[in-house]
Short mmCIF file of C-alpha atoms and ligand atoms in Angstrom, two decimals:
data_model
loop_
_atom_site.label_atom_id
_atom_site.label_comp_id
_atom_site.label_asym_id
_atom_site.label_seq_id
_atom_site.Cartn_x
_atom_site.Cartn_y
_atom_site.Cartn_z
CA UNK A 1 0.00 0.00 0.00
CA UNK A 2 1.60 3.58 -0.85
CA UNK A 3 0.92 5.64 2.75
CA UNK A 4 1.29 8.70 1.16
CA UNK A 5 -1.79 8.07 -1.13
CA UNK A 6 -3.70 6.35 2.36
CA UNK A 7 -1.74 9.92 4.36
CA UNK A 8 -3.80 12.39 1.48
CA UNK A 9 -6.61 10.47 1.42
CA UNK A 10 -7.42 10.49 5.39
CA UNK A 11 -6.83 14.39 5.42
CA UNK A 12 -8.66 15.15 2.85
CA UNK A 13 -11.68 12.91 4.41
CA UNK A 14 -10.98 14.72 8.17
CA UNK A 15 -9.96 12.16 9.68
CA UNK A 16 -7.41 12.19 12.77
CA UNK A 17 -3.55 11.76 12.68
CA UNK A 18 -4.43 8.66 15.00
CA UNK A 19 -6.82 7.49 12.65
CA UNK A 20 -4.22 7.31 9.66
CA UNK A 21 -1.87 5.07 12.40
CA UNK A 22 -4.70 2.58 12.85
CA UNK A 23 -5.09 2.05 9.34
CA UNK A 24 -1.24 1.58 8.31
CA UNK A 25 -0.81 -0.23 11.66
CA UNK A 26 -3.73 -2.49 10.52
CA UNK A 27 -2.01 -2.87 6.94
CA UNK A 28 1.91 -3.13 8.00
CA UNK A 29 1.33 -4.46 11.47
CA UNK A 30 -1.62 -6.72 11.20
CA UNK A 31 -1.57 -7.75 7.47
CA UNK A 32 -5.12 -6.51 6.79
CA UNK A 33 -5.86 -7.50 3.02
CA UNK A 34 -9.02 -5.46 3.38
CA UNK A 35 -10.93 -2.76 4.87
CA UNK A 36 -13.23 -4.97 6.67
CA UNK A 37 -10.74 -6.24 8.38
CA UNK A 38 -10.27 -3.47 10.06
CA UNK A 39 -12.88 -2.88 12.91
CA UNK A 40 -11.02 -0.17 14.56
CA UNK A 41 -12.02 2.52 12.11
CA UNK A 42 -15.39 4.03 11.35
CA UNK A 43 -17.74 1.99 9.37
CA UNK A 44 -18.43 5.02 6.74
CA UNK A 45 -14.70 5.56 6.99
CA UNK A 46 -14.15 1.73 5.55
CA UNK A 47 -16.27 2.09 2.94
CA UNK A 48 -14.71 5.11 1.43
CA UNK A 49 -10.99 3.52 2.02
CA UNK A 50 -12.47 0.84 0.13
CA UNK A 51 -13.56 2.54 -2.58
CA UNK A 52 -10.24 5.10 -3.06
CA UNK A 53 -7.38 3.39 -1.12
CA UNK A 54 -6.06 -0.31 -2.27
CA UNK A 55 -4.00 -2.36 0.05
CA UNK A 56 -2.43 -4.59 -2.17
CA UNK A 57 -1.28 -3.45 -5.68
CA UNK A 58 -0.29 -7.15 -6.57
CA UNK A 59 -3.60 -9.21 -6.86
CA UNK A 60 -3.06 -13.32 -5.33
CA UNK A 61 -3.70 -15.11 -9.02
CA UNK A 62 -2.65 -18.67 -7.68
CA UNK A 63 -1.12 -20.20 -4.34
CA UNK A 64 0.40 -22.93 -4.87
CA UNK A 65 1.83 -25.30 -1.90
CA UNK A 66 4.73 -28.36 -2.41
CA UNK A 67 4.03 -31.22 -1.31
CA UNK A 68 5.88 -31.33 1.85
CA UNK A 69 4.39 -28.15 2.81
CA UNK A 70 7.31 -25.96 3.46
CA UNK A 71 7.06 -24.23 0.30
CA UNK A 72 4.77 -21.69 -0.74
CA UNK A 73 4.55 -19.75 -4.15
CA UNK A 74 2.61 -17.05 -5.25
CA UNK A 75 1.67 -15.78 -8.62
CA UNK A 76 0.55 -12.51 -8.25
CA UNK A 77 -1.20 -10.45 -11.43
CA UNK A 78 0.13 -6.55 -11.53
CA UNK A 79 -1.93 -3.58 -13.00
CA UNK A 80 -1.12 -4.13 -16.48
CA UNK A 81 -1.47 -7.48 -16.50
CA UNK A 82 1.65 -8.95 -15.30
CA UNK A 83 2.50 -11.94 -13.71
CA UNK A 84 5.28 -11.93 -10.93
CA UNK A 85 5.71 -14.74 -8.67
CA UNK A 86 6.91 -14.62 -4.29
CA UNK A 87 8.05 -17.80 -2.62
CA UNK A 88 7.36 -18.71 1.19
CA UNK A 89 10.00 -21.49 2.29
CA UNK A 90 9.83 -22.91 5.65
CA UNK A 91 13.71 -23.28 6.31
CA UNK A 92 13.24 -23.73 10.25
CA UNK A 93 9.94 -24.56 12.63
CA UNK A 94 8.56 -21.01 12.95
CA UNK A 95 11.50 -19.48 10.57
CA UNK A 96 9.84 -18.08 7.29
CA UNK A 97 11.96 -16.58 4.84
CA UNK A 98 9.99 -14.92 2.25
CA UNK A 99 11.62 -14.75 -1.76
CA UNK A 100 10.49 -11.34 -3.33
CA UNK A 101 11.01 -10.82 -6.86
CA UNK A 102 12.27 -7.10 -8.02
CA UNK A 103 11.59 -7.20 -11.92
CA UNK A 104 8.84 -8.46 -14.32
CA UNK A 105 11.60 -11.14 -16.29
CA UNK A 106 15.11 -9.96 -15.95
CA UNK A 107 17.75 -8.28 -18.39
CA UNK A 108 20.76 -10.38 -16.87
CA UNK A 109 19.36 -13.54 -19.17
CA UNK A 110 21.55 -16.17 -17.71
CA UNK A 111 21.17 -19.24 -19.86
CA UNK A 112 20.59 -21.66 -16.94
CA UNK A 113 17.54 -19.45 -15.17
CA UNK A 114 14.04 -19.48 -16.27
CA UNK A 115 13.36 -15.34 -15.54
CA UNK A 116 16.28 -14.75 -17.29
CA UNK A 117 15.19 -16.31 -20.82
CA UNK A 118 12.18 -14.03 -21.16
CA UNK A 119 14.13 -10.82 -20.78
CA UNK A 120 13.05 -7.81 -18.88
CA UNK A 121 10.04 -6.52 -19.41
CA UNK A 122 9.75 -3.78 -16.39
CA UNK A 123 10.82 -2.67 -13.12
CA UNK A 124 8.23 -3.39 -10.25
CA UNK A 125 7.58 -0.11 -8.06
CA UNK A 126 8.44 0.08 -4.28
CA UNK A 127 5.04 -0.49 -4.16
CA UNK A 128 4.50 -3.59 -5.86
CA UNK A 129 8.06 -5.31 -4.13
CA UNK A 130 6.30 -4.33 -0.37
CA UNK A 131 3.05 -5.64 -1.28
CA UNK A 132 4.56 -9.22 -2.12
CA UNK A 133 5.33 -9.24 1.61
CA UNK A 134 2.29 -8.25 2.80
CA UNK A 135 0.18 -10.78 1.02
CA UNK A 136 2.31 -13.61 1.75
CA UNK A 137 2.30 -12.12 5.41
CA UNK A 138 -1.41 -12.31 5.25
CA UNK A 139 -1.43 -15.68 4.08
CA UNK A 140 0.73 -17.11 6.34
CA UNK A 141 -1.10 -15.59 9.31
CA UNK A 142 -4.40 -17.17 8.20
CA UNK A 143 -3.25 -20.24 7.44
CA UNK A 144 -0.84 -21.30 9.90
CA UNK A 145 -0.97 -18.04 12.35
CA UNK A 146 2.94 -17.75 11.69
CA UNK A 147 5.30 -14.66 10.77
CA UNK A 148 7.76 -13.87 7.95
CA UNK A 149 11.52 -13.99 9.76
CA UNK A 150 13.31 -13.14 6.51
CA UNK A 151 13.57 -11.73 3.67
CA UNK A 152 15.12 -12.14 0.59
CA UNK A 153 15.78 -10.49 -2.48
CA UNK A 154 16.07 -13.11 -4.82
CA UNK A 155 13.28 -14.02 -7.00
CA UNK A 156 12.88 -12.74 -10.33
CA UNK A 157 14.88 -9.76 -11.91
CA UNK A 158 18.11 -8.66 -10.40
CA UNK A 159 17.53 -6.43 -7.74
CA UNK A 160 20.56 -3.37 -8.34
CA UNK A 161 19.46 -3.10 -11.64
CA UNK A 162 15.79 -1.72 -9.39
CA UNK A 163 18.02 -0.62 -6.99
CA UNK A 164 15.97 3.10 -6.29
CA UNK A 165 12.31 0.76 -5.87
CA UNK A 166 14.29 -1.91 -3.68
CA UNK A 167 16.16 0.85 -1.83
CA UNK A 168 12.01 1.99 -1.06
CA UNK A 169 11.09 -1.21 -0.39
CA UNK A 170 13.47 -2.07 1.94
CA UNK A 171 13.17 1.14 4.03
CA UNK A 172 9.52 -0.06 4.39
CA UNK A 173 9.67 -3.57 5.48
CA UNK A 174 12.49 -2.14 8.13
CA UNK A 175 10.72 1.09 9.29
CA UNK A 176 9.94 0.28 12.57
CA UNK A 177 6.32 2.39 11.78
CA UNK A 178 5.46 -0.13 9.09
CA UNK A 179 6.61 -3.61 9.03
CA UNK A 180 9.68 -3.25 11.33
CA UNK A 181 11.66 -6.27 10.12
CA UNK A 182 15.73 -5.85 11.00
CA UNK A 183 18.04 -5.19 8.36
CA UNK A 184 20.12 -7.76 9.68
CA UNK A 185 16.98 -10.30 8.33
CA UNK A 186 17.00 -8.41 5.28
CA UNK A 187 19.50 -10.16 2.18
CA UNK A 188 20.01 -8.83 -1.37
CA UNK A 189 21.02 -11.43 -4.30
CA UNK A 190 22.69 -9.82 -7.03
CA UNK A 191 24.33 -11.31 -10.43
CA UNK A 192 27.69 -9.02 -9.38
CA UNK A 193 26.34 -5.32 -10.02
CA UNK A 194 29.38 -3.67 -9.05
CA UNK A 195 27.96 -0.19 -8.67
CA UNK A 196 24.86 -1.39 -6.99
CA UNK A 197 27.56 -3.58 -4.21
CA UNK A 198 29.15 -0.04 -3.53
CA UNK A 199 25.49 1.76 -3.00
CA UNK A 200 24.15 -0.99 -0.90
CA UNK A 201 27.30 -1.38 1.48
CA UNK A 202 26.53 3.07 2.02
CA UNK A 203 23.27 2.65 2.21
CA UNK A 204 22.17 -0.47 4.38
CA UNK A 205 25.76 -1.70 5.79
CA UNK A 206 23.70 -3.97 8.66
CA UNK A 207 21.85 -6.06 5.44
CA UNK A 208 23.61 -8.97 3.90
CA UNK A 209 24.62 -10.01 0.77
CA UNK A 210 24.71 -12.42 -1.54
CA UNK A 211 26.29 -12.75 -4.81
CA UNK A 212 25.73 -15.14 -7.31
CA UNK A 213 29.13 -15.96 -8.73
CA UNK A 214 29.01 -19.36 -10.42
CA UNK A 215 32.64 -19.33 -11.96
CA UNK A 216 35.86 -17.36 -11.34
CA UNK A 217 37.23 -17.12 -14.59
CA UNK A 218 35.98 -14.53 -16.84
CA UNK A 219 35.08 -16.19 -20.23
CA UNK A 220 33.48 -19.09 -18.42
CA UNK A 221 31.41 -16.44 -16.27
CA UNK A 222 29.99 -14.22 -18.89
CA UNK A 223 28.98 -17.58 -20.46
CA UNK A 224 26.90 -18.14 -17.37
CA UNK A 225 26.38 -14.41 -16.22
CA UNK A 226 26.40 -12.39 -18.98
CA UNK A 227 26.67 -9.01 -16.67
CA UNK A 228 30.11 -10.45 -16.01
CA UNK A 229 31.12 -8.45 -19.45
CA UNK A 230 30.14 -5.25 -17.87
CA UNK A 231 31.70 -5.66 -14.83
CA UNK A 232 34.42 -8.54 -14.76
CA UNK A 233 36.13 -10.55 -12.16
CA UNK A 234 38.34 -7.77 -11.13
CA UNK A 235 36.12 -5.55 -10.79
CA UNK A 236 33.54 -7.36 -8.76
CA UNK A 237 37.00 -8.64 -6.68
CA UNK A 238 37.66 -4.92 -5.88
CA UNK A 239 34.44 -4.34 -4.90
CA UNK A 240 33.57 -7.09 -2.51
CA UNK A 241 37.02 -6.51 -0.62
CA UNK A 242 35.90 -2.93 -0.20
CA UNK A 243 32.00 -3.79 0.97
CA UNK A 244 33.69 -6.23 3.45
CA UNK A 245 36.42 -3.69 4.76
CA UNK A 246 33.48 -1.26 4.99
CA UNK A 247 30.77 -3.38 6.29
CA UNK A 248 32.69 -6.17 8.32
CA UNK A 249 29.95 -8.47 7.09
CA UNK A 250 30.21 -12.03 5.58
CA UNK A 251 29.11 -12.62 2.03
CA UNK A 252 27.00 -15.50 0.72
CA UNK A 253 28.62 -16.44 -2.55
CA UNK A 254 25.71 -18.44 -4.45
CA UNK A 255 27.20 -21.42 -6.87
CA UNK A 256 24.64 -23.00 -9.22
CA UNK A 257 26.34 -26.83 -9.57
CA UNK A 258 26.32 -27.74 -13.46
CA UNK A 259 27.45 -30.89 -14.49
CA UNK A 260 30.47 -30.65 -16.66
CA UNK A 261 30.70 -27.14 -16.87
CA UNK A 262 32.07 -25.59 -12.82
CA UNK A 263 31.57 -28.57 -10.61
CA UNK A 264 35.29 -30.12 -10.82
CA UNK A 265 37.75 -30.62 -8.40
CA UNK A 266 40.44 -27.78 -9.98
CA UNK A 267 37.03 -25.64 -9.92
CA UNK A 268 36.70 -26.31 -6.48
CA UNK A 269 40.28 -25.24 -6.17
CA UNK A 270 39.92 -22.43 -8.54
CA UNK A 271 37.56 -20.49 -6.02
CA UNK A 272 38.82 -20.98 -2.99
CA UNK A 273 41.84 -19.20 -4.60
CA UNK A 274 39.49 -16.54 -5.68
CA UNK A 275 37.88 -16.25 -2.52
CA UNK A 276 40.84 -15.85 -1.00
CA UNK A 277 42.20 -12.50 -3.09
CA UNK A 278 38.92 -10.88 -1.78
CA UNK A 279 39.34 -11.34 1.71
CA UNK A 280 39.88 -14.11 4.72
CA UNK A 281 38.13 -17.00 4.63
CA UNK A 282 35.65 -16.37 7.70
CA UNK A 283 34.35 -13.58 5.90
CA UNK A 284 32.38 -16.24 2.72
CA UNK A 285 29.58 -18.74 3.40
CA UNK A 286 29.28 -20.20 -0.34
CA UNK A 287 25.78 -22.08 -1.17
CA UNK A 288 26.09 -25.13 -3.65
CA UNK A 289 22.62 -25.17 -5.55
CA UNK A 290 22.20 -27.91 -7.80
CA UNK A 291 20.60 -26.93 -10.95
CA UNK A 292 16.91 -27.17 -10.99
CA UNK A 293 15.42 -28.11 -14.04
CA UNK A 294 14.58 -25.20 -16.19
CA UNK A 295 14.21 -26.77 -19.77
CA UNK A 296 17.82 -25.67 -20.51
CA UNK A 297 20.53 -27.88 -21.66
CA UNK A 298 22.40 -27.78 -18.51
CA UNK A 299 22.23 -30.72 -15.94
CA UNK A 300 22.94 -31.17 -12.32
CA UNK A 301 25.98 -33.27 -11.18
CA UNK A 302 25.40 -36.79 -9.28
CA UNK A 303 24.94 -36.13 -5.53
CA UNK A 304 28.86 -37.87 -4.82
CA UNK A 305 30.52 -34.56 -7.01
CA UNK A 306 28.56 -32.10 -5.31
CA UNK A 307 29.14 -33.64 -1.83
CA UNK A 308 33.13 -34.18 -3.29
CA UNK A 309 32.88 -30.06 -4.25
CA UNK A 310 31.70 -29.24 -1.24
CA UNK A 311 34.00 -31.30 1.23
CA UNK A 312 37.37 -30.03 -0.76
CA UNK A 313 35.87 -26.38 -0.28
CA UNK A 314 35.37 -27.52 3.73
CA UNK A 315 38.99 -28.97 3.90
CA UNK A 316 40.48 -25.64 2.52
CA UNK A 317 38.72 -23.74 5.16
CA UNK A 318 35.53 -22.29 3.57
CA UNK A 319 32.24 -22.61 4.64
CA UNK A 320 29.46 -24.18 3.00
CA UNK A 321 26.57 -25.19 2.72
CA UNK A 322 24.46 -27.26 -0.02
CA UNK A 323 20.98 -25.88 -0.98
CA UNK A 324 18.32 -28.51 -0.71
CA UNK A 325 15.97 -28.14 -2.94
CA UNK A 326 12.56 -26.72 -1.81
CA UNK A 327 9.24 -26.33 -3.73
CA UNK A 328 10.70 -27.99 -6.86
CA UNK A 329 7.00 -29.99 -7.38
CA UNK A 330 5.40 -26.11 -7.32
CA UNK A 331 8.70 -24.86 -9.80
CA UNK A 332 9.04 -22.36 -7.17
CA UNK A 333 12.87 -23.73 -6.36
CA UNK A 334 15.91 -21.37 -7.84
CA UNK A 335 15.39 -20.08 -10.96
CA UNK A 336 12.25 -21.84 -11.53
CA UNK A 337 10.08 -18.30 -11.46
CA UNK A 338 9.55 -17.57 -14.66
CA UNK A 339 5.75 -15.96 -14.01
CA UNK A 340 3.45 -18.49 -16.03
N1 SAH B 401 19.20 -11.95 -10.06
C1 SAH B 401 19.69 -12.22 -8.77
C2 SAH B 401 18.67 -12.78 -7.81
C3 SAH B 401 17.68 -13.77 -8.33
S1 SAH B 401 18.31 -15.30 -8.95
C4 SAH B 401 20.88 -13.16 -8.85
O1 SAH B 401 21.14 -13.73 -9.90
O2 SAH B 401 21.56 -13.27 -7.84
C5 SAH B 401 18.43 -16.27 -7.47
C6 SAH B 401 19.48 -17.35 -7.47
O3 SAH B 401 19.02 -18.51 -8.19
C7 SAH B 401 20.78 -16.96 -8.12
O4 SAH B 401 21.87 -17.33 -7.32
C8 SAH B 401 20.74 -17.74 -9.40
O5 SAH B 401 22.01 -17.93 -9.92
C9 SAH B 401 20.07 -19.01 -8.99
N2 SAH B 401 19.54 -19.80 -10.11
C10 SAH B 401 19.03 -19.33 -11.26
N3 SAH B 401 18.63 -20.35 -12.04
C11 SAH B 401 18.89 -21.49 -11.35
C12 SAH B 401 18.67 -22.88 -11.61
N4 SAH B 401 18.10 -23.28 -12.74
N5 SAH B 401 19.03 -23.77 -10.67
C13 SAH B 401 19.58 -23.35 -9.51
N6 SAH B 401 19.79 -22.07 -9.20
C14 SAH B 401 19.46 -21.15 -10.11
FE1 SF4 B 402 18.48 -12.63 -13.72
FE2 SF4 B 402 19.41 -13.80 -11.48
FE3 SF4 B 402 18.09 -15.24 -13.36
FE4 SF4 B 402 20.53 -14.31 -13.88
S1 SF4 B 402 19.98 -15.82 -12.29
S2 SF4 B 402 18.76 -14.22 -15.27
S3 SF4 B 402 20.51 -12.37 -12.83
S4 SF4 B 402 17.25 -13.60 -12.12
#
């Protein structure tokens, strides 16, 4: 919901200050999806919110839950007829972390990712990347009277290429006023935007990030990340040693396992060298994610060369940890969205 529009709109009917806190208390706070939800206020009041003031600019199309149950997606239609889709996954009892997408498609157009093959078609608004969380907020407090814990930026679109609507959007899910989430719940994936890296690490040095690296040598990683051609290796190098001087935080490094192609032992080798220029050890936690199937070419390795990738990382000192796959019967896993 924009509170400016709900701010104008309650002055210009007379009502209160305290009035325009119950109602964004009752949207932000309370995860009201409508006006009659909201006893508190007037009934005339109500009807003309309902009538001028829309909660949720993203409209719930589909929910669809895996079979296991700790996976949620949502395809939510948009004003102009849209689709974006939000994943729920249940990574802990009572721990929801909630995947928010950031563009209609993307521009990146990795070869292995479903958003990426249908290109950008538009930024969302602040508007419509907050709304994804309240819905799915509303949801899962109907449903299973249970609370979003997280949030992260990595559905469809890559989110610095947004980075003024998910700058917005992350002010209001942490503004204590509105949804009041801590930045240090917050996380931002990004292909390796090296501007956006050095914006982010001014702007909200207590969120983490995570960047999806893949490969560390540069004709192998513009194959798989084509914004690696705007800003290579080096540069992203440069920039993550700076955003960890600045921020003192550890980075998630995201590797998407593909059979044949980055899952070898010298690979393995490869990046804990690379890790390494950019800064100690303790300061990476690198995710394994076996490919999900996207109908690309690409294929994920056997189980025994991820778990051999991922114990030669461990003996060298790194961190890691090996993304199980979650809502892969709803294609809501990694770089399933693709908003059909
Ligand atoms: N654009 C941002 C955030 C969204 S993509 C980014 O690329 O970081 C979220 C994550 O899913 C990225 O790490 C991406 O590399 C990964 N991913 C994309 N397609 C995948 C697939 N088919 N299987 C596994 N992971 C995939
Ligand atoms: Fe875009 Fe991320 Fe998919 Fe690449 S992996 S196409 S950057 S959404």
């Amino acid at each position: 919901m924009d509170i400016k529009k709900l701010a104008v709109f309650m002055k210009e009917n007379g009502a209160p200050a305290f009035r325009i806190k119950q109602a964004r208390d009752a949207v932000f706070k309370h995860f009201a999806a409508s006006w009659d939800e909201v006893p508190v206020l007037p009934a005339p009041l109500r009807e003309a919110l309902h009538r001028s003031v829309r909660i949720h600019s993203v409209d719930t199309l589909e929910t669809l839950v895996s079979k296991k149950g700790d996976a949620v997606k949502f395809c939510f239609g948009l004003k102009d007829d849209h689709k974006i889709e939000t994943v729920l996954l249940n990574l802990m009892p009572e721990k929801w972390s909630l995947c928010i997408s950031t563009q209609v498609g993307c521009p990146v157009r990795c070869p292995f990712c479903a958003t990426g093959r249908k290109g950008l078609k538009r930024n969302l608004s602040p508007e419509e990347i907050t709304d994804q969380f309240l819905a799915a907020a509303h949801y899962l407090k109907k449903t299973r009277q249970q609370k979003i814990t997280n949030v992260i930026f990595m559905g469809m679109g890559e989110p610095f290429l947004n980075y003024e609507s998910v700058a917005e959007a992350i002010k209001a899910i942490s503004d204590p006023d509105r949804i009041g989430l801590g930045h240090r719940h917050i996380s931002v994936s990004t292909a390796g935007h090296v501007p956006g890296i050095r914006r982010y690490a001014k702007d909200f040095p207590q969120c983490n990030l995570a960047i999806s690296l893949h490969a560390v040598e540069d004709a192998l990683r513009t194959s798989l990340v084509p914004l690696n051609s705007t800003y290579p290796l080096g540069q992203l190098t440069k920039a993550l040693t700076d955003y960890i001087f600045s921020t003192k935080r550890r980075v998630f490094v995201e590797y998407v396992m593909l059979e044949g192609i980055n899952s070898s032992r010298s690979q393995a080798a490869r990046l804990n060298s690379w890790l390494r220029t950019v800064a100690a050890p303790k300061y990476f936690v690198v995710n394994l994610i076996p490919y999900n199937r996207t109908g690309s070419l690409y294929r994920a390795p056997a189980r025994e060369r991820v778990k051999v990738f991922a114990d030669l990382l461990t003996e060298m000192g790194i961190e890691v940890t090996t993304r199980k796959s979650m809502g892969e019967d709803i294609a809501g896993a990694c770089g399933q969205l693709a908003g059909e």
